[in-house]
Amino acid sequence: MPIHQQEQLPGLDDIQRVQQPAIYPGQSIQERFEAFHALNPWVLRHLEALAADCVAKGFRRVGIGMLFKLLRWRYGEATHGDAFRLNNNFRSRYVRLLIERHPEWVRLFETRALRAA
């Protein structure tokens, strides 16, 4: 998609300030991710739109790390410097959600076995 058509991606006005959930001793990564995702559902929408944009451009492989970096950049644009604290430990969970929502993307992303629950 040409740069001038990128308005098809969710707009910067859809980006909200990140809400951080309370963290409790003994919480698993999965539990922390679920709490974060419940407070920030827009993050998945934006990652999904960025991945769909890559698919539309013909990408055969996409790294979730790249999508996180793009989202951090867009967040910086939308919030004028507010720190975007998106835990890299959540990348494996977000990529699994993307594949769950779009099974046709299974070959787009590389996944590994989860090491921690």
Coordinates of N, CA and C in Angstrom, one line a residue:
M1 N 0.9 -1.2 0.0 CA 0.0 0.0 0.0 C 0.9 1.2 0.0
P2 N 0.7 2.2 -0.9 CA 1.5 3.4 -0.9 C 1.4 4.2 0.3
I3 N 2.4 4.9 0.7 CA 2.4 5.7 1.9 C 1.1 6.6 2.0
H4 N 0.7 7.2 0.9 CA -0.4 8.1 0.9 C -1.7 7.4 1.2
Q5 N -1.8 6.0 1.2 CA -3.0 5.3 1.5 C -2.9 4.7 2.9
Q6 N -1.9 5.0 3.7 CA -1.8 4.4 5.0 C -2.9 4.8 6.0
E7 N -3.8 5.7 5.7 CA -4.9 6.0 6.6 C -5.8 4.9 6.8
Q8 N -5.6 3.7 6.1 CA -6.4 2.5 6.3 C -6.0 1.9 7.6
L9 N -4.8 2.2 8.1 CA -4.4 1.7 9.4 C -5.2 2.5 10.5
P10 N -5.4 1.9 11.6 CA -6.1 2.7 12.7 C -5.3 4.0 12.9
G11 N -6.1 5.0 13.1 CA -5.5 6.3 13.2 C -4.8 6.5 14.5
L12 N -4.0 7.6 14.6 CA -3.3 7.9 15.8 C -4.3 8.3 16.9
D13 N -5.4 8.8 16.5 CA -6.4 9.1 17.5 C -7.0 7.9 18.2
D14 N -6.8 6.7 17.6 CA -7.3 5.5 18.3 C -6.3 5.0 19.3
I15 N -5.1 5.6 19.3 CA -4.1 5.2 20.3 C -4.4 5.9 21.6
Q16 N -4.4 5.1 22.7 CA -4.7 5.6 24.0 C -3.5 5.5 24.9
R17 N -3.5 6.2 26.0 CA -2.5 6.0 27.0 C -2.5 4.6 27.5
V18 N -1.3 4.0 27.6 CA -1.2 2.7 28.2 C -1.6 2.7 29.6
Q19 N -2.4 1.7 30.0 CA -2.8 1.5 31.4 C -2.0 0.3 31.9
Q20 N -1.3 0.4 32.9 CA -0.5 -0.7 33.5 C -1.3 -1.4 34.6
P21 N -1.5 -2.7 34.5 CA -2.2 -3.3 35.6 C -1.3 -3.5 36.8
A22 N -2.0 -3.8 37.9 CA -1.2 -4.1 39.2 C -0.5 -5.4 39.0
I23 N 0.7 -5.5 39.5 CA 1.5 -6.8 39.4 C 1.6 -7.3 40.8
Y24 N 1.3 -8.6 40.9 CA 1.3 -9.3 42.2 C 2.4 -10.4 42.2
P25 N 3.0 -10.6 43.3 CA 4.0 -11.6 43.4 C 3.5 -13.0 43.0
G26 N 4.3 -13.7 42.2 CA 3.9 -15.0 41.8 C 3.0 -15.0 40.6
Q27 N 2.7 -13.9 40.0 CA 1.9 -13.8 38.8 C 2.7 -14.4 37.6
S28 N 2.1 -15.2 36.8 CA 2.8 -15.7 35.6 C 2.8 -14.6 34.5
I29 N 3.6 -14.8 33.5 CA 3.6 -13.9 32.4 C 2.3 -13.9 31.7
Q30 N 1.6 -15.1 31.6 CA 0.3 -15.1 31.0 C -0.7 -14.3 31.8
E31 N -0.7 -14.4 33.1 CA -1.6 -13.6 33.9 C -1.4 -12.1 33.8
R32 N -0.1 -11.7 33.7 CA 0.2 -10.3 33.6 C -0.2 -9.8 32.2
F33 N 0.0 -10.7 31.1 CA -0.4 -10.4 29.8 C -1.9 -10.2 29.7
E34 N -2.7 -11.1 30.3 CA -4.1 -11.0 30.2 C -4.6 -9.8 30.9
A35 N -4.0 -9.4 32.0 CA -4.4 -8.2 32.7 C -4.1 -6.9 31.9
F36 N -2.9 -6.9 31.2 CA -2.5 -5.8 30.4 C -3.5 -5.7 29.2
H37 N -3.7 -6.8 28.5 CA -4.6 -6.9 27.4 C -6.0 -6.4 27.7
A38 N -6.5 -6.8 28.8 CA -7.8 -6.4 29.2 C -7.9 -4.8 29.3
L39 N -6.8 -4.2 29.8 CA -6.8 -2.7 30.0 C -6.5 -2.0 28.7
N40 N -5.9 -2.7 27.7 CA -5.4 -2.0 26.5 C -5.7 -2.8 25.3
P41 N -7.0 -3.0 25.0 CA -7.4 -3.9 23.8 C -7.0 -3.2 22.5
W42 N -6.8 -1.9 22.5 CA -6.4 -1.2 21.2 C -5.0 -1.7 20.8
V43 N -4.1 -2.2 21.6 CA -2.8 -2.6 21.2 C -2.9 -3.8 20.2
L44 N -3.8 -4.8 20.5 CA -4.0 -5.9 19.6 C -4.5 -5.4 18.2
R45 N -5.5 -4.4 18.3 CA -6.1 -3.9 17.1 C -5.0 -3.3 16.2
H46 N -4.1 -2.5 16.8 CA -3.0 -1.9 16.0 C -2.0 -2.9 15.5
L47 N -1.6 -3.9 16.3 CA -0.7 -4.9 15.9 C -1.3 -5.7 14.7
E48 N -2.6 -5.9 14.8 CA -3.3 -6.6 13.7 C -3.3 -5.8 12.4
A49 N -3.6 -4.5 12.6 CA -3.6 -3.7 11.4 C -2.2 -3.6 10.8
L50 N -1.2 -3.5 11.6 CA 0.2 -3.4 11.0 C 0.5 -4.7 10.3
A51 N 0.2 -5.9 10.9 CA 0.4 -7.2 10.3 C -0.4 -7.3 9.0
A52 N -1.6 -6.8 9.0 CA -2.4 -6.9 7.7 C -1.8 -6.0 6.6
D53 N -1.2 -4.9 7.0 CA -0.6 -4.0 6.1 C 0.6 -4.7 5.5
C54 N 1.4 -5.4 6.3 CA 2.5 -6.2 5.8 C 2.1 -7.2 4.8
V55 N 1.0 -7.9 5.1 CA 0.5 -9.0 4.2 C 0.1 -8.3 2.9
A56 N -0.6 -7.2 3.0 CA -1.0 -6.5 1.8 C 0.1 -6.1 0.9
K57 N 1.3 -5.8 1.5 CA 2.5 -5.4 0.8 C 3.3 -6.6 0.3
G58 N 2.8 -7.8 0.6 CA 3.5 -9.0 0.1 C 4.6 -9.6 1.0
F59 N 4.7 -9.1 2.2 CA 5.7 -9.7 3.1 C 5.4 -11.2 3.3
R60 N 6.4 -12.0 3.3 CA 6.2 -13.4 3.5 C 6.5 -13.8 4.9
R61 N 7.3 -13.0 5.6 CA 7.6 -13.2 7.0 C 7.5 -11.8 7.7
V62 N 7.0 -11.9 8.9 CA 6.9 -10.6 9.8 C 7.4 -11.0 11.2
G63 N 8.2 -10.1 11.7 CA 8.6 -10.3 13.1 C 7.7 -9.5 14.1
I64 N 7.3 -10.1 15.1 CA 6.5 -9.4 16.1 C 7.3 -8.3 16.7
G65 N 8.6 -8.5 16.8 CA 9.4 -7.4 17.4 C 9.4 -6.2 16.5
M66 N 9.4 -6.4 15.2 CA 9.2 -5.2 14.3 C 7.9 -4.5 14.5
L67 N 6.8 -5.3 14.6 CA 5.5 -4.7 14.9 C 5.5 -3.9 16.2
F68 N 6.1 -4.5 17.2 CA 6.2 -3.8 18.5 C 6.9 -2.4 18.3
K69 N 8.0 -2.4 17.6 CA 8.8 -1.2 17.4 C 8.0 -0.2 16.6
L70 N 7.3 -0.6 15.6 CA 6.4 0.3 14.8 C 5.3 0.9 15.7
L71 N 4.7 0.0 16.5 CA 3.7 0.5 17.4 C 4.2 1.5 18.4
R72 N 5.4 1.3 18.9 CA 6.0 2.2 19.9 C 6.3 3.5 19.2
W73 N 6.7 3.5 17.9 CA 6.9 4.8 17.2 C 5.6 5.5 17.0
R74 N 4.6 4.8 16.6 CA 3.3 5.4 16.4 C 2.7 6.0 17.7
Y75 N 2.9 5.3 18.8 CA 2.5 5.7 20.1 C 3.2 7.0 20.5
G76 N 4.5 7.1 20.2 CA 5.2 8.3 20.5 C 4.7 9.5 19.7
E77 N 4.3 9.2 18.4 CA 3.7 10.3 17.6 C 2.4 10.8 18.2
A78 N 1.6 9.8 18.7 CA 0.2 10.1 19.1 C 0.2 10.8 20.5
T79 N 1.2 10.4 21.4 CA 1.1 10.9 22.7 C 2.2 12.0 23.0
H80 N 2.9 12.3 22.0 CA 3.9 13.4 22.2 C 4.9 13.1 23.3
G81 N 5.5 11.9 23.2 CA 6.6 11.6 24.1 C 6.2 10.8 25.4
D82 N 5.0 10.4 25.6 CA 4.6 9.6 26.7 C 5.3 8.2 26.5
A83 N 6.0 7.7 27.6 CA 6.7 6.5 27.5 C 5.7 5.3 27.2
F84 N 6.0 4.5 26.2 CA 5.1 3.4 25.9 C 5.7 2.2 26.5
R85 N 5.2 1.7 27.6 CA 5.8 0.6 28.3 C 5.0 -0.7 27.8
L86 N 5.5 -1.3 26.8 CA 4.9 -2.5 26.2 C 6.0 -3.6 26.5
N87 N 5.6 -4.5 27.4 CA 6.6 -5.5 27.9 C 6.9 -6.5 26.7
N88 N 8.2 -6.6 26.4 CA 8.6 -7.6 25.4 C 8.2 -9.0 25.7
N89 N 8.0 -9.3 27.0 CA 7.6 -10.7 27.3 C 6.2 -11.0 26.8
F90 N 5.5 -10.0 26.4 CA 4.1 -10.2 25.8 C 4.1 -10.5 24.3
R91 N 5.3 -10.3 23.7 CA 5.3 -10.5 22.2 C 4.8 -11.9 21.8
S92 N 5.2 -12.9 22.6 CA 4.8 -14.3 22.2 C 3.3 -14.5 22.4
R93 N 2.7 -13.8 23.3 CA 1.3 -13.9 23.6 C 0.5 -13.1 22.5
Y94 N 1.0 -12.0 22.1 CA 0.3 -11.2 21.0 C 0.4 -11.9 19.7
V95 N 1.6 -12.5 19.4 CA 1.6 -13.2 18.1 C 0.7 -14.4 18.1
R96 N 0.5 -15.1 19.2 CA -0.4 -16.2 19.2 C -1.9 -15.7 19.1
L97 N -2.2 -14.6 19.6 CA -3.5 -14.0 19.4 C -3.7 -13.6 18.0
L98 N -2.7 -13.1 17.4 CA -2.8 -12.7 15.9 C -3.1 -13.9 15.1
I99 N -2.4 -15.0 15.3 CA -2.6 -16.2 14.6 C -3.9 -16.9 14.9
E100 N -4.4 -16.8 16.1 CA -5.7 -17.3 16.5 C -6.8 -16.6 15.7
R101 N -6.6 -15.3 15.6 CA -7.6 -14.4 14.9 C -7.5 -14.6 13.4
H102 N -6.3 -14.9 12.9 CA -6.0 -15.0 11.5 C -5.2 -16.2 11.2
P103 N -5.8 -17.4 11.2 CA -5.1 -18.7 11.0 C -4.2 -18.7 9.7
E104 N -4.7 -17.9 8.8 CA -3.9 -17.8 7.5 C -2.5 -17.2 7.7
W105 N -2.3 -16.6 8.8 CA -1.0 -15.9 9.1 C 0.0 -16.8 9.8
V106 N -0.4 -18.1 10.0 CA 0.5 -19.0 10.7 C 1.9 -19.1 10.2
R107 N 2.0 -19.0 8.8 CA 3.4 -19.0 8.2 C 4.0 -17.6 8.2
L108 N 3.3 -16.6 8.5 CA 3.8 -15.3 8.5 C 4.8 -15.0 9.7
F109 N 4.4 -15.7 10.8 CA 5.2 -15.5 12.1 C 5.9 -16.8 12.5
E110 N 7.0 -16.6 13.1 CA 7.7 -17.7 13.7 C 7.3 -17.8 15.2
T111 N 7.0 -18.9 15.6 CA 6.7 -19.1 17.0 C 7.5 -20.2 17.6
R112 N 7.8 -20.1 18.9 CA 8.5 -21.1 19.6 C 7.7 -21.6 20.8
A113 N 8.1 -22.7 21.3 CA 7.4 -23.2 22.5 C 7.5 -22.1 23.6
L114 N 6.4 -21.9 24.4 CA 6.5 -21.0 25.5 C 7.3 -21.6 26.6
R115 N 8.2 -20.8 27.2 CA 9.0 -21.3 28.3 C 8.4 -21.1 29.6
A116 N 7.6 -20.1 29.7 CA 7.0 -19.7 31.0 C 5.5 -19.6 30.8
A117 N 4.7 -19.9 31.8 CA 3.3 -19.8 31.7 C 2.8 -18.4 32.0

